[in-house]
Coordinates of C-alpha atoms in Angstrom, one line a residue:
X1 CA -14.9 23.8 8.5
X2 CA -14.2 20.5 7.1
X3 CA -10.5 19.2 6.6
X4 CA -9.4 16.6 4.1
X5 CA -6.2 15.1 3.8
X6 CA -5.4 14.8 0.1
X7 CA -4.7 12.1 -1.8
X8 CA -1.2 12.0 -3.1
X9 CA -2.3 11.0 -6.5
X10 CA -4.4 14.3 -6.7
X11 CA -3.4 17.6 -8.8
X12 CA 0.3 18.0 -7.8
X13 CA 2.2 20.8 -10.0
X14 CA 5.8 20.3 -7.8
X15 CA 7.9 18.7 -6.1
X16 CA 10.1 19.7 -3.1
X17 CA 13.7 17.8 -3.1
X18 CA 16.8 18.7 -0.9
X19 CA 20.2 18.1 -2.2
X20 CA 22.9 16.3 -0.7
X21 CA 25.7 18.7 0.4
X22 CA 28.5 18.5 2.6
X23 CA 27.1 18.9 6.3
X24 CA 24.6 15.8 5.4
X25 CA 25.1 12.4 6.3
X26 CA 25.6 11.9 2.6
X27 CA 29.1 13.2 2.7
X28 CA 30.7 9.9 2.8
X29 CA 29.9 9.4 -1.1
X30 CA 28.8 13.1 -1.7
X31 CA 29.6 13.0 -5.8
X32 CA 27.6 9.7 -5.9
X33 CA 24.6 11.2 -3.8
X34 CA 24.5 14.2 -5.8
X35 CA 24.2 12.5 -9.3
X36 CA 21.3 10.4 -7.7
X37 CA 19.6 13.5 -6.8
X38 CA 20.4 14.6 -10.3
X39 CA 19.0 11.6 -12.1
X40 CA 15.8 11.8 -9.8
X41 CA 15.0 15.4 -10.4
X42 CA 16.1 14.8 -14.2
X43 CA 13.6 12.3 -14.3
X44 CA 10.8 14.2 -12.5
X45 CA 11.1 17.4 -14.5
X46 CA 11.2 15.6 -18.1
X47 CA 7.7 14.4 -16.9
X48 CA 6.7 17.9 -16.6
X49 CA 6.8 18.1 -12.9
X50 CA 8.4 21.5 -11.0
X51 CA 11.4 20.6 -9.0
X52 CA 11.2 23.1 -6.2
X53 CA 14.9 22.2 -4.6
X54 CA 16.5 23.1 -1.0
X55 CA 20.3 23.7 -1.4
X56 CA 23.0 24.7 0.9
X57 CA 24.8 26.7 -2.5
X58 CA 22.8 27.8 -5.4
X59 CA 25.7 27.8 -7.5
X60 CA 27.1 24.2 -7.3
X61 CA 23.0 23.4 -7.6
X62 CA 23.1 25.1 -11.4
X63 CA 25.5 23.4 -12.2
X64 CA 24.5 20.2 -11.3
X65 CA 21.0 20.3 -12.6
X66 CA 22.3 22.3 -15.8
X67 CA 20.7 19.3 -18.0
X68 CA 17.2 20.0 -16.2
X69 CA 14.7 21.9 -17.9
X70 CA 15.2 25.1 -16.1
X71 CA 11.7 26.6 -16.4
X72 CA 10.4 23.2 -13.8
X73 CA 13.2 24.2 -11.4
X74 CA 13.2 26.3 -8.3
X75 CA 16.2 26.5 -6.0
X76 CA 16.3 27.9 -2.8
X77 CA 19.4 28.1 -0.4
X78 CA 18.5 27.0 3.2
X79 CA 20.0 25.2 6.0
X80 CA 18.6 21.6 6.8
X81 CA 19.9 18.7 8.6
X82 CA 19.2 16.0 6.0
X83 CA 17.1 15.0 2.3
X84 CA 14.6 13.2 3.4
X85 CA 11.7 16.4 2.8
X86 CA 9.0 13.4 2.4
X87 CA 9.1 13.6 6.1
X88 CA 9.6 17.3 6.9
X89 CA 7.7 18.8 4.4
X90 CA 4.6 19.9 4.5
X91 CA 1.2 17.8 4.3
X92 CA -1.5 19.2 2.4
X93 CA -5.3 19.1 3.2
X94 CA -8.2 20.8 2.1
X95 CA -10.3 23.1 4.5
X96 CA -13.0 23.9 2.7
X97 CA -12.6 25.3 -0.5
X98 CA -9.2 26.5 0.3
X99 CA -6.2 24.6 0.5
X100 CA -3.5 24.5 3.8
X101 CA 0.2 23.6 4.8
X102 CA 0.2 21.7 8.1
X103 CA 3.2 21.9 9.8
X104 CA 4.1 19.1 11.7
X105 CA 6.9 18.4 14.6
X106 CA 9.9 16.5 12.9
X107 CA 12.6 15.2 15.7
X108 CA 14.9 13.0 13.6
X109 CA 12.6 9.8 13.8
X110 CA 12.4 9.6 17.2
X111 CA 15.3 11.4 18.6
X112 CA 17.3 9.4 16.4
X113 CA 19.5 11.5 14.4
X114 CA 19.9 16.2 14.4
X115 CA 16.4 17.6 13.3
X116 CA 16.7 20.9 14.1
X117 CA 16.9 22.7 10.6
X118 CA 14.3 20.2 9.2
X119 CA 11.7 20.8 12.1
X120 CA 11.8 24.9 10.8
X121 CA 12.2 24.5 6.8
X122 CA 8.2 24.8 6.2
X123 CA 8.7 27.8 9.2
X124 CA 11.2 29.1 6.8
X125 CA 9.8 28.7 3.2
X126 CA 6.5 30.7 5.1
X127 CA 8.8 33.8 5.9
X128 CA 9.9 33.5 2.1
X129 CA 6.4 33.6 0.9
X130 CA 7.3 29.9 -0.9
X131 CA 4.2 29.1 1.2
X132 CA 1.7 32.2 1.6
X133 CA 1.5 32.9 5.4
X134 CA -2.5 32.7 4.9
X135 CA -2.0 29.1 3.8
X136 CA 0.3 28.0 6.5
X137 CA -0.9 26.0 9.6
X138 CA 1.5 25.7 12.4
X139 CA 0.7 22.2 13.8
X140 CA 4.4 21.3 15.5
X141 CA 3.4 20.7 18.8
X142 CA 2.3 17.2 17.1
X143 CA 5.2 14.8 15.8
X144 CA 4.4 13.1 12.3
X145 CA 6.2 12.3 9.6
X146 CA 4.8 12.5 5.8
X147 CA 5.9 8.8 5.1
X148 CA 4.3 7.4 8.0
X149 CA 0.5 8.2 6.6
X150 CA -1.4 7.0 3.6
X151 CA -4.5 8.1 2.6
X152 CA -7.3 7.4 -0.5
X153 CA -8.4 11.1 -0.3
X154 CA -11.8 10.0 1.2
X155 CA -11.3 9.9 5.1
X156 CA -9.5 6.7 5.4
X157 CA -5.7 6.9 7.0
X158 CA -3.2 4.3 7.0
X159 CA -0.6 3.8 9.5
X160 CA 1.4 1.7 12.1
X161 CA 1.2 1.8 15.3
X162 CA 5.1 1.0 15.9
X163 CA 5.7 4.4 14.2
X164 CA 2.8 6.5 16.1
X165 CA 2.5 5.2 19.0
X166 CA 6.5 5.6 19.4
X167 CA 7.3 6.9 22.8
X168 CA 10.0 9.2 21.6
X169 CA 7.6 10.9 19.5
X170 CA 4.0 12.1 21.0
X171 CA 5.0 10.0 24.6
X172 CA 3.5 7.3 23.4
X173 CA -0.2 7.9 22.8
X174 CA -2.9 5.4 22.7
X175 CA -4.7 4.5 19.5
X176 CA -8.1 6.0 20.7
X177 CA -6.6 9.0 21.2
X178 CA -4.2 9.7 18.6
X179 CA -7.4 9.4 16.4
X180 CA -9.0 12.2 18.0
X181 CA -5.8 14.2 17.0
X182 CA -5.9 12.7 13.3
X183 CA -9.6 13.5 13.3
X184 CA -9.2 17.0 14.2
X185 CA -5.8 18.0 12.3
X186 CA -6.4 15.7 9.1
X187 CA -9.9 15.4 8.9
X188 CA -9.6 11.7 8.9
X189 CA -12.9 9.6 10.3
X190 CA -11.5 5.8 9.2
X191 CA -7.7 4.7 10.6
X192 CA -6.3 1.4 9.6
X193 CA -3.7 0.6 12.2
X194 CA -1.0 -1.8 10.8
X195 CA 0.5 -3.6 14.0
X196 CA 3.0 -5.7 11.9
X197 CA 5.6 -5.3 9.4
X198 CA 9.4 -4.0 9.8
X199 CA 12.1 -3.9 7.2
X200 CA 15.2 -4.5 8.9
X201 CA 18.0 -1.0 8.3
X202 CA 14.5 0.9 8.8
X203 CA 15.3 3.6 11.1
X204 CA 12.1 5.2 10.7
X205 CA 10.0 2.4 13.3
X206 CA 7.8 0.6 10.2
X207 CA 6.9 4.2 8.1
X208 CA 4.1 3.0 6.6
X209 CA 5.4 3.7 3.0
X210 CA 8.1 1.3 3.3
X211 CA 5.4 -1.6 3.9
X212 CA 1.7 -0.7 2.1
X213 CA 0.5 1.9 -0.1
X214 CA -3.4 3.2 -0.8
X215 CA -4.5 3.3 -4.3
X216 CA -7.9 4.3 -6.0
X217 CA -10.8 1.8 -5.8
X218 CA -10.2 0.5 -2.2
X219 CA -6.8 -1.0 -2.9
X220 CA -3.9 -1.4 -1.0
X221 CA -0.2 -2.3 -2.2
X222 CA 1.9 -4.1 0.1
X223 CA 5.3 -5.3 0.1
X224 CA 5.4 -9.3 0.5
X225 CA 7.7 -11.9 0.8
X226 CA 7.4 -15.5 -0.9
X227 CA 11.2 -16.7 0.2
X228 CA 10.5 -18.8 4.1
X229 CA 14.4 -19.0 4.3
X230 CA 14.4 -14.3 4.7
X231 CA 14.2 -13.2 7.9
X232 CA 11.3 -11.2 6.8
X233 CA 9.0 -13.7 6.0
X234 CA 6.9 -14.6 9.1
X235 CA 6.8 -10.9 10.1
X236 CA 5.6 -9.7 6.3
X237 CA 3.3 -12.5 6.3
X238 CA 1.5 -11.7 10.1
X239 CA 0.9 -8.1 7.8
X240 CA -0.5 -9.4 5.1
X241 CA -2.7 -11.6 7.3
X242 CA -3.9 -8.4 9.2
X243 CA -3.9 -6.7 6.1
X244 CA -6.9 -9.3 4.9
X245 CA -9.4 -8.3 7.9
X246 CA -9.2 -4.4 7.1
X247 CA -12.5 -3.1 6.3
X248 CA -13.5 -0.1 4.2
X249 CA -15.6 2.6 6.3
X250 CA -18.6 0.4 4.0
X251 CA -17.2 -2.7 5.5
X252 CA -15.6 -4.0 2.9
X253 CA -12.4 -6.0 2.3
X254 CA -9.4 -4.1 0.8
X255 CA -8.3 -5.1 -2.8
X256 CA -5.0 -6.4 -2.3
X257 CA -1.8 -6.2 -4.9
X258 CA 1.2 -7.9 -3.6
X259 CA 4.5 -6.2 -4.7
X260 CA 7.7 -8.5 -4.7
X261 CA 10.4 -8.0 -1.9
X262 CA 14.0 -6.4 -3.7
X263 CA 16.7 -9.4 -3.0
X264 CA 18.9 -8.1 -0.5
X265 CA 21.1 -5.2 -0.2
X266 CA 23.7 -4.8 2.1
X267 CA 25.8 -1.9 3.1
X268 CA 29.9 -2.1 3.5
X269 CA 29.4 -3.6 6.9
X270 CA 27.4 -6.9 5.8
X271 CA 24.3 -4.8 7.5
X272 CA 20.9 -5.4 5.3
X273 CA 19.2 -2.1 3.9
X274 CA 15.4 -1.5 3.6
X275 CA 15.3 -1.9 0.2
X276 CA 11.3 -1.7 -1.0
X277 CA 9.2 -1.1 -4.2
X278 CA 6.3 0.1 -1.6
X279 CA 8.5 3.3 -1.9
X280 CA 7.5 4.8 -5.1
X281 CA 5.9 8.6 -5.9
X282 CA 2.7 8.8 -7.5
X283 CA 1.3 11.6 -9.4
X284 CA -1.6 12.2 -11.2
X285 CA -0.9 10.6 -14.0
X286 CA 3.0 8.6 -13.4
X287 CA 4.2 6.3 -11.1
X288 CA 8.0 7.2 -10.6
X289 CA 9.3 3.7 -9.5
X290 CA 12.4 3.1 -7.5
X291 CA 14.4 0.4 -8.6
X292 CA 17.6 -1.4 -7.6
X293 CA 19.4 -2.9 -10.6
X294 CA 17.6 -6.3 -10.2
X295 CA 15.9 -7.0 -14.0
X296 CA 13.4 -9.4 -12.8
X297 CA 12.7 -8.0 -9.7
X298 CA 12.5 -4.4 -10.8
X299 CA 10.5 -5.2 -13.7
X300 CA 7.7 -7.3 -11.8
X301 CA 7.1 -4.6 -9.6
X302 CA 6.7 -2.1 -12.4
X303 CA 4.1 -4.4 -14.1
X304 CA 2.2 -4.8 -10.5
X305 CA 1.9 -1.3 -9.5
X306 CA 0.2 -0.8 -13.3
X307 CA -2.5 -2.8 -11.4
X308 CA -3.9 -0.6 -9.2
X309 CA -2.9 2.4 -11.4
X310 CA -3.7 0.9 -15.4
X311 CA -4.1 4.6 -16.2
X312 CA -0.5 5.8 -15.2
X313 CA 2.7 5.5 -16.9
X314 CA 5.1 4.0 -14.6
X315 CA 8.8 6.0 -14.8
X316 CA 11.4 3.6 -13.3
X317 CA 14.4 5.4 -11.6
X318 CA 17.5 3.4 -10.5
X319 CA 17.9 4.2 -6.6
X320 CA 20.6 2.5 -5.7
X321 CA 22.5 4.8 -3.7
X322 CA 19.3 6.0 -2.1
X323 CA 19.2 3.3 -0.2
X324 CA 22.6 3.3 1.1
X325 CA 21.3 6.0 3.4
X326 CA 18.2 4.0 4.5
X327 CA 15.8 5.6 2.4
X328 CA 14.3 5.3 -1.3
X329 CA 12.2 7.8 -3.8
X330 CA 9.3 8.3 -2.1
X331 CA 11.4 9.5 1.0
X332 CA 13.2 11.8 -1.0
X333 CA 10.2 13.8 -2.3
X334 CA 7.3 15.6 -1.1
X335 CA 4.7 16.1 -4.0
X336 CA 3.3 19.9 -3.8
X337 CA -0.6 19.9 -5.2
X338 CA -1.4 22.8 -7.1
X339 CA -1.8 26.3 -5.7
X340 CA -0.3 25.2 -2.7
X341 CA 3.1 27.4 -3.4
X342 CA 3.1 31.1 -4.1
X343 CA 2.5 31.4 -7.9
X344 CA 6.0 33.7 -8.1
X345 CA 7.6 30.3 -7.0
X346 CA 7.4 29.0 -10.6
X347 CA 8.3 32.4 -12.1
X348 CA 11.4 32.8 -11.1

C-alpha cells in the first residue's frame, strides 16, 4: 500500500501544544513561559485552529487559556518531560486512502536531555482514544524527530545529515541506508541531504527547520546570512551554495527565497540562541511567524515568506521567550491534519 508523508501545509484542523509547568526546564521563568504559550495558542485559536493542549493540571490550564475560545481547545493532563511536541508528536502520512500516526523513537536529541515521558505521549493519547488505535503505527524502534524532516507532499524529503546520521540516534547510519528506512516508513522516493548549516545554541544537531523550509512550486526557504563579520556566515553560505545544486526528482533547480538572519540573542550568560525565521508553522491558509522584537528584521521576513506562500496570511507572534529555551514556534507545535484525532476530541 502506498505511503505519503503529508505536507504540512495540507488540511490541518489542530494543533497539539504542551504547556510549561513546573517539572520542565521552563521553571526558571515559569510565569513568563506560560504567558508565551498563552499568546501562542491565543493566536492559533483566533485563526480558527483547535488547540489540543498536554498539561500537567487541567485546572491552572483553564485558567490560563480562559481568553481562548473554548470550543478550539482540548486539554489533556499527561506527564511529559518537555514542550517541544514538534518533535515528539506524531507524523502523519497517508496509506492509501486512509490516514496513519507514525510513532517515532524520541531520546532527548540524542541522549541529550530526559525523554522518557515524551517517547510514550503518542503511546498514551492511543490508550485515550485521542488517536484511534486503528490509526496508530508504532514505528519507535526508529529515532526521528518532526523538526528534522521537510517535505512538499510529493515524495521529496529534506533533511541533514548532521541530525540523521547522529551516532546517538540510529548508530549512525549511512545515507543509502537511512533512505531505504525513509522509503519504507514515509513513503519518500527523493531525499535532499543538507551537509551544512548549524545555528550556534542549536542543541538539536542542524533540525532542518531551523535552517530551510519546503514550500509549493519547488521552493525552498532558507535562512541566510549577509553580515561576513557573524560567525555564521561562511557556514550559512557553504548551505546556500549546496542548496543551489539540489535538483527536483525532474531535475530541476529549487526556487530559492532567502529569509534574513534575526540579530543576535543572547541568554544571561553572553551564550548566543538560535534565533531563526526558518521556524515558522504553516497551515493551509496562515503562516504563523515567530518574531523577536526586531521591527526591520521581523517585518522583512514576514514580507519574504508571502513569497513562496502569496495566498496565505502571515500571523506574526512575538517569541521571545521561546527562544530562551533553544527553540521557536514551529518547535512548539505539531499541526494535526484533519480526521487524524478521534472526532469526540473536538467535542468535548
Amino acid at each position: 500500500m502506498e505511503t505519503r508523508l503529508i505536507a504540512e501545509w495540507e488540511g490541518c484542523r489542530s494543533v497539539l501544544l504542551a504547556l510549561p509547568e513546573s517539572h520542565t526546564d521552563w521553571n526558571y521563568i515559569l510565569e513568563e513561559a506560560r504567558d508565551q504559550y498563552r499568546r501562542i495558542i491565543l493566536a492559533l485559536t483566533s485563526n480558527g485552529l483547535h488547540c489540543v493542549v498536554l498539561t500537567a493540571d487541567k485546572v491552572s490550564a483553564e485558567t490560563l487559556l480562559a481568553e481562548c475560545d473554548q470550543s478550539l481547545l482540548t486539554l489533556i493532563e499527561m506527564d511529559y518531560n518537555d514542550t517541544w511536541t514538534r518533535d515528539y508528536g506524531p507524523i502523519s502520512v497517508e496509506r492509501g486512502d486512509r490516514l496513519r500516526a507514525l510513532d517515532f523513537g524520541f531520546n532527548g536529541w540524542g541522549l541529550k536531555f530526559a525523554s522518557d515521558n515524551d517517547n510514550l505521549v503518542n503511546l498514551r493519547l492511543k490508550e485515550r482514544y485521542v488517536i484511534m488505535p486503528e490509526t496508530y503505527r508504532n514505528e519507535r524502534d526508529f529515532t526521528l524527530e518532526g523538526g528534522s524532516i521537510e517535505t512538499d507532499g510529493h515524495g521529496t524529503l529534506l533533511t541533514t545529515s548532521l541530525c540523521l546520521c547522529s551516532e546517538n540516534r540510529n548508530g549512525g547510519r549511512s545515507k543509502p541506508a537511512l533512505n531505504d528506512i525513509l522509503k519504507d516508513r514515509l513513503g519518500v522516493d527523493h531525499v535532499l541531504w543538507l551537509d551544512y548549516g548549524a545555528l550556534a545554541g542549536d542543541d538539536t544537531d542542524s533540525h532542518i527547520d531551523t535552517l530551510c523550509r519546503m514550500a509549493p512550486d519547488n521552493t525552498i526557504l532558507f535562512t541566510g546570512c549577509r553580515d561576513m563579520d557573524d560567525p555564521h556566515f561562511e557556514e550559512l553560505l557553504k548551505m546556500r551554495a549546496q542548496l543551489t545544486m539540489f535538483r527536483t526528482p525532474e531535475g530541476e533547480p529549487y526556487n530559492l527565497v532567502e529569509l534574513p538572519l534575526p540579530s543576535p540573542i543572547y541568554d544571561e550568560n553572553g551564550d548566543r540562541l538560535p534565533a531563526s525565521y526558518a521556524n515558522y508553522l504553516v497551515t493551509p491558509d496562515k503562516i504563523f511567524m515567530p518574531t523577536y522584537s526586531q521591527p526591520e528584521n521581523d517585518m522583512l521576513a514576514c514580507h519574504t515568506v508571502k513569497v513562496a506562500f502569496p495566498d496565505h496570511e502571515v500571523v506574526p507572534v512575538e517569541c521571545s521567550t521561546l527562544i530562551k529555551q533553544h527553540g521557536s514556534l514551529h518547535c512548539a507545535t505539531m499541526q494535526i491534519p484533519d480526521n487524524l484525532f478521534n472526532q469526540t476530541v473536538y467535542e468535548q
